[in-house]
Amino acid sequence: MSRSIARREDGAASLVTTVIVLLITAIAALYTARHSLAQMVLSTSTARTEEAAAAASAAMDYGLAQFEQAGLPSPIPARVTVPASALSGGSAFYRFCTQDSTPASCVAPAASDQQIKLIATGFSADGQTSKSEEMLLSVDSLFDTYPNIPLILRGTSSMAINGNVTVINNIDNTTIWTPANVANFNGQFETRIAVDGLTGQVSSRKASGNNFFVGPDIIFNDTTLGGAQPRCAGASAHGQDPDGDCGPG
């Protein structure tokens, strides 16, 4: 009788031990599965974020290139979709907004605004994640008028001008500065300066061969410029030649 009870107690103890081991194993498996799921979700989220950020960066480059080539479009579109060929994945668009705008609230700039904001927004391929980039742009030209330094040609070769060139300087009326002989230029040129208060007046011109005339706006046959250092380009034209080795100023 006692043996039978002892066997039953041993069996019960073994069953309890087995259940505990199975329970611990199940808990460990559940924790591992949950951790793996969390890692997978995190990895997917990171991939989406990186894809959206890359699309936003590509949209910024694309929009900036379009602005540099053509300026601010008129009329200003609400948004411009970036072609898929310009992206490595996902989708994107860019907008021209006032300088105080945000990605969440873009206000169209006025034609008179001197500064605008370019906002580019990229999305992951599934559209679940978005990223934006912003850049302030100046609508004004870099120059209020034409540059006030001449076209400086250091070489003495006849190839110094090879093609059709128009040089305009309405500020100090010096258009071309060269050590070469203007008569030897292969190309055709025309210069325009201010005369008697009128800007853009023709001063010098070469049409072909010996058919040319040179006005007071061109400095030529200047042998000191032939060996001038690159740093001298423009220095003497502004009177900034402390060493006196950049040719006439």
Coordinates of N, CA and C in Angstrom, one line a residue:
M1 N 0.8 -1.2 0.0 CA 0.0 0.0 0.0 C 0.9 1.2 0.0
S2 N 1.8 1.3 0.9 CA 2.7 2.4 1.0 C 3.5 2.6 -0.3
R3 N 3.9 1.5 -0.9 CA 4.6 1.6 -2.2 C 3.8 2.2 -3.2
S4 N 2.5 1.9 -3.3 CA 1.6 2.5 -4.3 C 1.5 4.0 -4.1
I5 N 1.3 4.4 -2.8 CA 1.2 5.8 -2.5 C 2.5 6.6 -2.9
A6 N 3.6 5.9 -2.6 CA 4.9 6.6 -2.9 C 5.1 6.8 -4.4
R7 N 4.6 5.7 -5.2 CA 4.7 5.8 -6.6 C 3.8 7.0 -7.2
R8 N 2.6 7.1 -6.6 CA 1.7 8.1 -7.0 C 2.3 9.5 -6.7
E9 N 2.9 9.6 -5.6 CA 3.5 10.9 -5.2 C 4.7 11.2 -6.1
D10 N 5.5 10.2 -6.4 CA 6.6 10.5 -7.4 C 6.1 10.9 -8.7
G11 N 5.0 10.2 -9.2 CA 4.5 10.6 -10.5 C 3.9 12.0 -10.5
A12 N 3.3 12.4 -9.4 CA 2.7 13.7 -9.3 C 3.8 14.7 -9.3
A13 N 4.9 14.4 -8.6 CA 6.0 15.4 -8.5 C 6.7 15.5 -9.9
S14 N 6.8 14.4 -10.6 CA 7.4 14.5 -12.0 C 6.5 15.3 -12.9
L15 N 5.2 15.1 -12.8 CA 4.2 15.9 -13.6 C 4.3 17.3 -13.3
V16 N 4.4 17.7 -12.0 CA 4.5 19.1 -11.7 C 5.8 19.7 -12.3
T17 N 6.9 18.9 -12.1 CA 8.2 19.4 -12.7 C 8.1 19.6 -14.2
T18 N 7.5 18.6 -14.8 CA 7.4 18.7 -16.3 C 6.5 19.9 -16.7
V19 N 5.4 20.2 -16.0 CA 4.6 21.3 -16.3 C 5.3 22.6 -16.1
I20 N 6.1 22.7 -15.0 CA 6.9 23.9 -14.8 C 7.9 24.1 -15.8
V21 N 8.6 23.1 -16.3 CA 9.6 23.2 -17.3 C 9.0 23.7 -18.6
L22 N 7.8 23.1 -18.9 CA 7.1 23.4 -20.2 C 6.6 24.9 -20.1
L23 N 6.2 25.3 -18.9 CA 5.7 26.7 -18.7 C 6.9 27.7 -18.9
I24 N 8.0 27.3 -18.3 CA 9.2 28.2 -18.5 C 9.7 28.3 -19.9
T25 N 9.6 27.1 -20.6 CA 10.0 27.0 -22.0 C 9.1 27.9 -22.9
A26 N 7.7 27.8 -22.6 CA 6.8 28.6 -23.3 C 7.0 30.1 -23.1
I27 N 7.2 30.5 -21.8 CA 7.5 31.9 -21.5 C 8.7 32.4 -22.3
A28 N 9.8 31.6 -22.3 CA 11.0 32.0 -23.0 C 10.8 32.1 -24.5
A29 N 10.0 31.2 -25.0 CA 9.7 31.2 -26.5 C 8.9 32.4 -26.8
L30 N 7.9 32.8 -25.9 CA 7.0 33.9 -26.1 C 7.9 35.2 -26.1
Y31 N 8.8 35.3 -25.1 CA 9.6 36.5 -25.0 C 10.5 36.6 -26.2
T32 N 11.1 35.5 -26.7 CA 12.0 35.6 -27.9 C 11.2 36.0 -29.1
A33 N 10.0 35.5 -29.3 CA 9.1 35.9 -30.4 C 8.8 37.3 -30.3
R34 N 8.4 37.8 -29.1 CA 8.1 39.2 -28.9 C 9.3 40.1 -29.2
H35 N 10.5 39.7 -28.8 CA 11.7 40.5 -29.0 C 12.0 40.5 -30.5
S36 N 11.8 39.4 -31.2 CA 12.1 39.3 -32.6 C 11.1 40.2 -33.4
L37 N 9.8 40.2 -33.0 CA 8.8 41.0 -33.6 C 9.1 42.5 -33.5
A38 N 9.6 42.9 -32.2 CA 9.9 44.3 -32.0 C 11.1 44.7 -32.8
Q39 N 12.1 43.8 -33.0 CA 13.3 44.1 -33.8 C 12.9 44.3 -35.3
M40 N 11.9 43.4 -35.7 CA 11.5 43.5 -37.1 C 10.7 44.8 -37.4
V41 N 9.9 45.2 -36.4 CA 9.1 46.4 -36.5 C 10.1 47.6 -36.5
L42 N 11.1 47.6 -35.6 CA 12.1 48.7 -35.6 C 12.9 48.7 -36.9
S43 N 13.3 47.6 -37.4 CA 14.1 47.6 -38.6 C 13.2 48.1 -39.8
T44 N 12.0 47.7 -39.9 CA 11.1 48.2 -40.9 C 10.9 49.7 -40.8
S45 N 10.7 50.2 -39.6 CA 10.6 51.7 -39.3 C 11.8 52.4 -39.7
T46 N 13.0 51.9 -39.4 CA 14.3 52.5 -39.8 C 14.4 52.6 -41.3
A47 N 14.1 51.5 -42.0 CA 14.2 51.5 -43.4 C 13.2 52.5 -44.0
R48 N 12.0 52.6 -43.5 CA 11.1 53.6 -44.0 C 11.6 55.0 -43.8
T49 N 12.1 55.3 -42.6 CA 12.7 56.6 -42.3 C 13.8 57.0 -43.3
E50 N 14.7 56.0 -43.5 CA 15.8 56.3 -44.4 C 15.4 56.5 -45.8
E51 N 14.4 55.7 -46.3 CA 13.9 55.9 -47.6 C 13.2 57.2 -47.8
A52 N 12.4 57.7 -46.8 CA 11.8 59.0 -46.9 C 12.8 60.1 -46.8
A53 N 13.8 60.0 -46.0 CA 14.8 61.0 -45.9 C 15.6 61.1 -47.2
A54 N 15.9 60.0 -47.8 CA 16.6 60.0 -49.1 C 15.8 60.6 -50.2
A55 N 14.5 60.4 -50.2 CA 13.6 61.0 -51.2 C 13.5 62.5 -51.0
A56 N 13.4 62.9 -49.7 CA 13.4 64.4 -49.4 C 14.6 65.1 -49.9
S57 N 15.8 64.4 -49.7 CA 17.0 65.0 -50.1 C 17.1 65.1 -51.6
A58 N 16.7 64.1 -52.3 CA 16.7 64.1 -53.8 C 15.7 65.2 -54.3
A59 N 14.6 65.3 -53.6 CA 13.6 66.3 -54.0 C 14.2 67.7 -53.8
M60 N 14.9 67.9 -52.8 CA 15.6 69.2 -52.5 C 16.6 69.5 -53.6
D61 N 17.4 68.6 -54.0 CA 18.4 68.8 -55.0 C 17.7 69.1 -56.4
Y62 N 16.6 68.4 -56.6 CA 15.9 68.5 -57.9 C 15.2 69.9 -57.9
G63 N 14.6 70.3 -56.9 CA 13.9 71.6 -56.8 C 14.9 72.8 -56.9
L64 N 16.1 72.6 -56.2 CA 17.1 73.6 -56.2 C 17.7 73.8 -57.6
A65 N 17.9 72.7 -58.3 CA 18.4 72.7 -59.7 C 17.4 73.4 -60.6
Q66 N 16.1 73.2 -60.5 CA 15.1 73.8 -61.3 C 15.1 75.3 -61.0
F67 N 15.2 75.7 -59.7 CA 15.2 77.1 -59.4 C 16.4 77.8 -59.9
E68 N 17.6 77.2 -59.9 CA 18.8 77.8 -60.4 C 18.7 78.0 -61.9
Q69 N 18.0 77.1 -62.6 CA 17.9 77.2 -64.1 C 16.9 78.2 -64.5
A70 N 15.7 78.2 -63.9 CA 14.6 78.9 -64.4 C 14.1 80.0 -63.4
G71 N 14.6 80.0 -62.2 CA 14.1 80.9 -61.2 C 12.7 80.5 -60.7
L72 N 12.0 81.4 -60.0 CA 10.7 81.1 -59.4 C 9.7 81.0 -60.5
P73 N 9.0 79.9 -60.6 CA 8.0 79.7 -61.7 C 6.8 80.7 -61.5
S74 N 6.2 81.0 -62.6 CA 5.0 81.9 -62.6 C 3.9 81.3 -63.5
P75 N 2.7 81.0 -63.0 CA 2.3 81.1 -61.6 C 3.0 80.0 -60.7
I76 N 3.1 80.3 -59.4 CA 3.7 79.3 -58.5 C 2.8 78.2 -58.2
P77 N 3.2 76.9 -58.6 CA 2.3 75.8 -58.3 C 2.2 75.4 -56.8
A78 N 1.1 74.8 -56.5 CA 1.0 74.4 -55.1 C 2.0 73.4 -54.7
R79 N 2.4 72.5 -55.6 CA 3.5 71.6 -55.3 C 4.0 71.0 -56.7
V80 N 5.2 70.6 -56.7 CA 5.8 70.0 -57.9 C 6.2 68.6 -57.6
T81 N 5.6 67.6 -58.2 CA 6.0 66.2 -58.0 C 7.3 65.9 -58.7
V82 N 8.2 65.2 -57.9 CA 9.5 64.9 -58.5 C 9.4 63.6 -59.3
P83 N 9.9 63.5 -60.5 CA 9.8 62.3 -61.3 C 10.6 61.1 -60.6
A84 N 10.0 59.9 -60.8 CA 10.6 58.7 -60.2 C 12.1 58.5 -60.6
S85 N 12.4 59.0 -61.8 CA 13.8 58.8 -62.3 C 14.8 59.6 -61.5
A86 N 14.3 60.6 -60.7 CA 15.3 61.4 -59.9 C 15.4 60.8 -58.5
L87 N 14.6 59.8 -58.2 CA 14.6 59.2 -56.8 C 15.1 57.8 -56.9
S88 N 15.7 57.4 -55.7 CA 16.2 56.0 -55.6 C 15.1 55.1 -55.0
G89 N 14.0 55.7 -54.6 CA 12.9 54.9 -54.0 C 11.9 55.9 -53.3
G90 N 10.7 55.4 -53.1 CA 9.7 56.3 -52.4 C 9.2 57.3 -53.4
S91 N 8.6 58.4 -52.9 CA 8.1 59.4 -53.7 C 8.3 60.8 -53.0
A92 N 8.2 61.9 -53.8 CA 8.5 63.2 -53.2 C 7.9 64.3 -54.0
F93 N 7.8 65.5 -53.4 CA 7.5 66.7 -54.0 C 8.1 67.8 -53.3
Y94 N 8.2 69.0 -54.0 CA 8.7 70.2 -53.4 C 7.8 71.4 -53.6
R95 N 7.9 72.4 -52.7 CA 7.0 73.6 -52.8 C 7.9 74.8 -52.6
F96 N 7.4 75.9 -53.2 CA 8.0 77.2 -52.9 C 7.1 78.0 -52.0
C97 N 7.6 78.4 -50.8 CA 6.7 79.0 -49.8 C 7.4 80.3 -49.3
T98 N 6.6 81.0 -48.4 CA 7.2 82.2 -47.8 C 8.3 81.7 -46.8
Q99 N 9.1 82.6 -46.4 CA 10.3 82.2 -45.6 C 9.8 81.8 -44.2
D100 N 8.6 82.1 -43.7 CA 8.2 81.7 -42.4 C 7.3 80.4 -42.4
S101 N 7.2 79.9 -43.6 CA 6.3 78.7 -43.7 C 7.0 77.4 -43.1
T102 N 6.2 76.4 -42.8 CA 6.7 75.1 -42.3 C 6.2 74.0 -43.2
P103 N 6.8 72.8 -43.1 CA 6.3 71.7 -43.9 C 4.8 71.5 -43.8
A104 N 4.3 71.7 -42.6 CA 2.8 71.5 -42.3 C 2.0 72.6 -42.8
S105 N 2.5 73.8 -43.0 CA 1.8 75.0 -43.5 C 2.6 75.8 -44.4
C106 N 2.4 75.6 -45.7 CA 3.2 76.3 -46.8 C 2.3 77.4 -47.3
V107 N 2.8 78.7 -47.2 CA 2.1 79.8 -47.8 C 2.8 80.2 -49.0
A108 N 2.1 80.4 -50.1 CA 2.7 80.7 -51.4 C 3.3 82.1 -51.3
P109 N 4.5 82.3 -51.8 CA 5.2 83.6 -51.7 C 4.6 84.6 -52.7
A110 N 4.8 85.9 -52.5 CA 4.4 86.9 -53.4 C 5.5 87.2 -54.4
A111 N 5.2 87.7 -55.5 CA 6.2 88.0 -56.6 C 7.2 89.0 -56.1
S112 N 6.9 89.8 -55.1 CA 7.8 90.8 -54.6 C 8.7 90.3 -53.5
D113 N 8.5 89.1 -53.0 CA 9.3 88.5 -51.9 C 10.8 88.4 -52.3
Q114 N 11.7 88.9 -51.5 CA 13.1 88.8 -51.8 C 13.7 87.5 -51.3
Q115 N 13.1 86.8 -50.3 CA 13.5 85.5 -49.9 C 12.3 84.6 -49.8
I116 N 12.5 83.4 -50.2 CA 11.5 82.3 -50.2 C 12.1 81.1 -49.6
K117 N 11.2 80.1 -49.2 CA 11.7 78.9 -48.6 C 11.3 77.7 -49.6
L118 N 12.3 76.9 -49.9 CA 12.1 75.7 -50.7 C 11.9 74.6 -49.7
I119 N 10.7 73.9 -49.7 CA 10.4 72.8 -48.8 C 10.2 71.5 -49.6
A120 N 11.1 70.5 -49.3 CA 11.0 69.3 -50.1 C 10.5 68.2 -49.1
T121 N 9.6 67.4 -49.5 CA 9.0 66.3 -48.7 C 9.1 65.0 -49.4
G122 N 9.7 64.0 -48.7 CA 9.8 62.7 -49.2 C 9.0 61.6 -48.5
F123 N 8.6 60.6 -49.1 CA 7.8 59.5 -48.5 C 8.4 58.2 -48.8
S124 N 8.2 57.2 -47.8 CA 8.7 55.9 -48.0 C 7.8 55.2 -49.1
A125 N 8.2 54.1 -49.6 CA 7.5 53.5 -50.7 C 6.0 53.1 -50.4
D126 N 5.8 52.8 -49.1 CA 4.4 52.5 -48.7 C 3.6 53.7 -48.2
G127 N 4.3 54.8 -48.2 CA 3.6 56.1 -47.8 C 3.4 56.2 -46.3
Q128 N 4.0 55.4 -45.5 CA 3.7 55.4 -44.1 C 4.6 56.4 -43.4
T129 N 5.7 56.8 -43.9 CA 6.7 57.7 -43.3 C 7.1 58.8 -44.2
S130 N 7.2 60.0 -43.7 CA 7.6 61.2 -44.4 C 8.7 62.0 -43.7
K131 N 9.5 62.6 -44.5 CA 10.5 63.5 -44.0 C 10.6 64.7 -44.9
S132 N 11.0 65.9 -44.3 CA 11.0 67.1 -45.0 C 12.4 67.8 -44.8
E133 N 12.8 68.6 -45.8 CA 14.0 69.4 -45.7 C 13.6 70.8 -46.1
E134 N 14.2 71.8 -45.6 CA 13.9 73.2 -45.9 C 15.2 74.0 -46.3
M135 N 15.1 75.0 -47.2 CA 16.2 75.8 -47.5 C 15.7 77.2 -47.9
L136 N 16.3 78.2 -47.4 CA 16.0 79.6 -47.8 C 16.7 80.0 -49.0
L137 N 16.0 80.6 -50.0 CA 16.6 81.0 -51.2 C 16.4 82.5 -51.4
S138 N 17.3 83.1 -52.1 CA 17.2 84.5 -52.5 C 16.7 84.6 -53.9
V139 N 15.7 85.4 -54.1 CA 15.1 85.6 -55.4 C 15.9 86.7 -56.2
D140 N 16.6 87.6 -55.5 CA 17.3 88.7 -56.1 C 18.5 88.1 -56.9
S141 N 18.9 88.8 -58.0 CA 20.1 88.5 -58.7 C 21.3 88.8 -57.8
L142 N 22.4 88.1 -58.1 CA 23.6 88.3 -57.3 C 24.2 89.7 -57.6
F143 N 23.8 90.3 -58.8 CA 24.3 91.6 -59.2 C 23.1 92.5 -59.4
D144 N 23.2 93.7 -58.8 CA 22.2 94.8 -59.1 C 22.3 95.3 -60.5
T145 N 23.5 95.2 -61.1 CA 23.7 95.6 -62.4 C 24.9 94.7 -63.0
Y146 N 25.4 95.0 -64.1 CA 26.5 94.2 -64.7 C 27.7 94.4 -63.8
P147 N 28.6 93.3 -63.8 CA 29.8 93.4 -63.0 C 30.7 94.6 -63.5
N148 N 31.4 95.2 -62.6 CA 32.2 96.4 -63.0 C 33.6 96.1 -63.2
I149 N 34.0 94.9 -63.6 CA 35.4 94.6 -64.0 C 35.4 94.1 -65.4
P150 N 36.5 94.2 -66.1 CA 36.5 93.8 -67.5 C 36.7 92.3 -67.6
L151 N 36.5 91.9 -68.9 CA 36.8 90.5 -69.2 C 38.3 90.4 -69.4
I152 N 39.0 89.6 -68.5 CA 40.4 89.6 -68.4 C 40.9 88.3 -69.2
L153 N 41.7 88.5 -70.2 CA 42.2 87.4 -71.0 C 43.8 87.4 -70.9
R154 N 44.3 86.5 -70.1 CA 45.7 86.5 -69.8 C 46.6 86.0 -71.0
G155 N 46.0 85.1 -71.8 CA 46.8 84.5 -72.9 C 47.1 85.4 -74.1
T156 N 48.1 85.2 -74.8 CA 48.4 86.0 -76.0 C 48.0 85.3 -77.3
S157 N 47.4 84.1 -77.1 CA 47.0 83.3 -78.3 C 45.8 84.0 -79.0
S158 N 45.7 83.7 -80.3 CA 44.6 84.2 -81.1 C 43.3 83.5 -80.7
M159 N 43.4 82.4 -79.9 CA 42.2 81.7 -79.4 C 41.6 82.4 -78.2
A160 N 42.2 83.5 -77.7 CA 41.7 84.1 -76.5 C 40.2 84.4 -76.6
I161 N 39.7 84.8 -77.8 CA 38.3 84.9 -78.1 C 38.1 84.1 -79.4
N162 N 37.3 83.0 -79.2 CA 37.0 82.1 -80.4 C 35.5 81.8 -80.4
G163 N 34.8 82.6 -81.1 CA 33.3 82.5 -81.1 C 32.7 83.9 -81.1
N164 N 31.5 84.0 -80.7 CA 30.8 85.3 -80.6 C 30.6 85.7 -79.2
V165 N 31.2 86.9 -78.9 CA 31.2 87.4 -77.5 C 30.6 88.8 -77.5
T166 N 29.7 89.1 -76.5 CA 29.3 90.5 -76.2 C 29.7 90.8 -74.8
V167 N 30.4 91.8 -74.5 CA 30.9 92.2 -73.2 C 30.3 93.6 -72.9
I168 N 29.6 93.7 -71.7 CA 28.9 94.9 -71.3 C 29.4 95.4 -70.0
N169 N 29.8 96.6 -69.9 CA 30.2 97.2 -68.6 C 29.8 98.7 -68.6
N170 N 28.7 98.9 -68.0 CA 28.1 100.3 -67.9 C 28.6 101.0 -66.7
I171 N 29.5 100.4 -65.9 CA 30.0 101.1 -64.6 C 31.2 101.9 -64.9
D172 N 32.4 101.3 -65.2 CA 33.6 102.0 -65.4 C 34.0 102.0 -66.9
N173 N 33.2 101.4 -67.7 CA 33.5 101.5 -69.2 C 34.8 100.8 -69.6
T174 N 35.2 99.8 -68.9 CA 36.4 99.0 -69.4 C 35.8 97.6 -69.6
T175 N 35.9 97.1 -70.8 CA 35.2 95.8 -71.2 C 36.2 94.7 -71.3
I176 N 37.3 94.9 -72.0 CA 38.3 93.8 -72.3 C 39.7 94.2 -71.9
W177 N 40.4 93.4 -71.2 CA 41.8 93.7 -70.9 C 42.6 92.4 -71.3
T178 N 43.6 92.7 -72.2 CA 44.3 91.5 -72.8 C 45.7 91.9 -73.2
P179 N 46.6 90.9 -73.1 CA 48.0 91.2 -73.6 C 48.1 90.9 -75.1
A180 N 47.0 90.4 -75.7 CA 47.0 90.1 -77.2 C 46.6 91.3 -78.0
N181 N 46.9 91.1 -79.3 CA 46.4 92.1 -80.3 C 45.0 91.8 -80.7
V182 N 44.1 92.7 -80.5 CA 42.7 92.5 -80.8 C 42.5 92.0 -82.3
A183 N 43.3 92.5 -83.2 CA 43.2 92.2 -84.6 C 43.4 90.7 -84.8
N184 N 44.1 90.1 -83.9 CA 44.4 88.6 -84.1 C 43.4 87.7 -83.6
F185 N 42.4 88.2 -82.9 CA 41.4 87.3 -82.3 C 40.6 86.5 -83.5
N186 N 40.5 85.2 -83.3 CA 39.7 84.5 -84.2 C 38.2 84.8 -84.2
G187 N 37.7 85.0 -83.0 CA 36.3 85.2 -82.8 C 35.8 86.6 -83.1
Q188 N 34.5 86.7 -83.1 CA 33.8 88.0 -83.3 C 33.4 88.5 -81.9
F189 N 33.4 89.8 -81.7 CA 33.0 90.4 -80.4 C 32.4 91.8 -80.6
E190 N 31.7 92.1 -79.6 CA 31.1 93.5 -79.5 C 31.1 93.9 -78.1
T191 N 31.4 95.2 -77.8 CA 31.4 95.7 -76.5 C 30.4 96.8 -76.4
R192 N 29.8 97.0 -75.2 CA 28.9 98.0 -74.9 C 29.2 98.7 -73.6
I193 N 29.1 100.0 -73.6 CA 29.4 100.8 -72.4 C 28.4 102.0 -72.3
A194 N 28.5 102.7 -71.2 CA 27.6 103.9 -71.1 C 28.2 105.1 -71.8
V195 N 27.5 105.8 -72.6 CA 28.0 107.0 -73.3 C 27.0 108.1 -73.1
D196 N 27.4 109.2 -72.6 CA 26.6 110.4 -72.3 C 25.3 110.0 -71.6
G197 N 25.5 109.1 -70.6 CA 24.3 108.8 -69.7 C 23.5 107.7 -70.3
L198 N 23.8 107.2 -71.5 CA 23.0 106.1 -72.1 C 23.8 104.8 -72.0
T199 N 23.2 103.8 -71.4 CA 23.9 102.5 -71.2 C 23.7 101.6 -72.4
G200 N 24.6 100.7 -72.5 CA 24.5 99.7 -73.5 C 24.9 100.2 -74.9
Q201 N 25.7 101.2 -75.0 CA 26.0 101.7 -76.3 C 27.3 101.0 -76.9
V202 N 27.2 100.7 -78.2 CA 28.3 100.0 -78.8 C 29.6 100.8 -78.8
S203 N 30.7 100.2 -78.4 CA 32.0 101.0 -78.3 C 33.0 100.3 -79.2
S204 N 33.1 99.0 -79.2 CA 34.1 98.3 -80.1 C 33.4 97.1 -80.7
R205 N 33.9 96.7 -81.9 CA 33.3 95.6 -82.6 C 34.2 95.0 -83.6
K206 N 34.2 93.6 -83.7 CA 34.9 92.9 -84.7 C 34.0 92.0 -85.4
A207 N 33.7 92.2 -86.6 CA 32.8 91.3 -87.4 C 33.5 90.1 -88.0
S208 N 34.6 90.4 -88.7 CA 35.3 89.4 -89.3 C 36.7 89.9 -89.9
G209 N 37.7 89.1 -89.9 CA 39.0 89.5 -90.4 C 39.5 90.8 -89.9
N210 N 39.8 91.8 -90.8 CA 40.2 93.1 -90.4 C 39.1 94.1 -90.3
N211 N 37.9 93.6 -90.3 CA 36.7 94.5 -90.2 C 36.4 94.7 -88.7
F212 N 37.1 95.6 -88.1 CA 36.8 95.9 -86.7 C 37.2 97.3 -86.3
F213 N 36.7 97.7 -85.2 CA 37.1 99.0 -84.6 C 37.2 98.9 -83.1
V214 N 38.1 99.5 -82.5 CA 38.4 99.4 -81.1 C 38.2 100.8 -80.4
G215 N 37.3 100.8 -79.4 CA 37.1 102.0 -78.7 C 38.0 102.1 -77.4
P216 N 37.8 103.1 -76.6 CA 38.6 103.3 -75.5 C 38.4 102.4 -74.3
D217 N 37.4 101.5 -74.5 CA 37.0 100.6 -73.4 C 37.9 99.3 -73.4
I218 N 38.7 99.1 -74.4 CA 39.5 97.9 -74.5 C 41.0 98.2 -74.3
I219 N 41.6 97.5 -73.3 CA 43.0 97.6 -73.1 C 43.7 96.4 -73.8
F220 N 44.5 96.6 -74.7 CA 45.1 95.5 -75.5 C 46.6 95.7 -75.6
N221 N 47.3 94.7 -76.1 CA 48.8 94.7 -76.2 C 49.5 95.0 -74.9
D222 N 48.8 94.6 -73.8 CA 49.4 94.8 -72.4 C 50.3 93.6 -72.1
T223 N 51.6 93.8 -72.3 CA 52.5 92.6 -72.1 C 52.7 92.3 -70.7
T224 N 52.4 93.2 -69.7 CA 52.6 92.9 -68.3 C 51.5 91.9 -67.8
L225 N 50.4 91.9 -68.5 CA 49.3 91.0 -68.1 C 49.6 89.5 -68.6
G226 N 50.4 89.4 -69.6 CA 50.7 88.0 -70.1 C 51.3 87.1 -69.1
G227 N 52.1 87.6 -68.2 CA 52.7 86.7 -67.1 C 52.1 86.9 -65.8
A228 N 51.0 87.6 -65.7 CA 50.4 87.9 -64.4 C 49.8 86.6 -63.7
Q229 N 49.9 86.6 -62.4 CA 49.4 85.4 -61.7 C 47.9 85.4 -61.7
P230 N 47.3 84.2 -61.5 CA 45.8 84.1 -61.5 C 45.2 84.9 -60.5
R231 N 45.9 85.2 -59.3 CA 45.3 86.0 -58.2 C 45.1 87.4 -58.7
C232 N 45.8 87.8 -59.8 CA 45.7 89.2 -60.2 C 44.4 89.5 -61.0
A233 N 43.8 88.4 -61.4 CA 42.6 88.6 -62.3 C 41.5 89.4 -61.5
G234 N 41.3 90.6 -61.9 CA 40.3 91.4 -61.3 C 40.8 92.3 -60.2
A235 N 42.0 92.0 -59.7 CA 42.6 92.8 -58.6 C 42.9 94.2 -59.0
S236 N 43.6 94.3 -60.1 CA 44.0 95.7 -60.5 C 42.8 96.4 -61.1
A237 N 41.9 95.7 -61.6 CA 40.7 96.4 -62.1 C 39.9 97.1 -61.0
H238 N 40.1 96.6 -59.8 CA 39.5 97.3 -58.6 C 40.5 98.2 -57.9
G239 N 41.7 98.3 -58.4 CA 42.7 99.1 -57.7 C 43.3 98.5 -56.5
Q240 N 43.2 97.1 -56.4 CA 43.7 96.4 -55.3 C 44.9 95.6 -55.7
D241 N 46.0 96.3 -55.8 CA 47.2 95.6 -56.3 C 48.4 96.2 -55.4
P242 N 48.4 95.8 -54.1 CA 49.4 96.3 -53.2 C 50.8 96.0 -53.6
D243 N 51.1 94.9 -54.3 CA 52.4 94.6 -54.7 C 52.8 95.2 -56.1
G244 N 51.9 95.7 -56.8 CA 52.2 96.4 -58.0 C 52.6 95.4 -59.1
D245 N 52.2 94.1 -59.0 CA 52.7 93.2 -60.1 C 51.5 92.6 -60.9
C246 N 50.4 93.3 -60.8 CA 49.2 92.8 -61.5 C 48.8 93.6 -62.8
G247 N 49.8 94.3 -63.3 CA 49.4 95.1 -64.5 C 48.8 96.4 -64.1
P248 N 48.4 97.2 -65.1 CA 47.8 98.5 -64.9 C 46.6 98.4 -64.1
G249 N 46.4 99.4 -63.2 CA 45.2 99.4 -62.3 C 44.4 100.7 -62.5

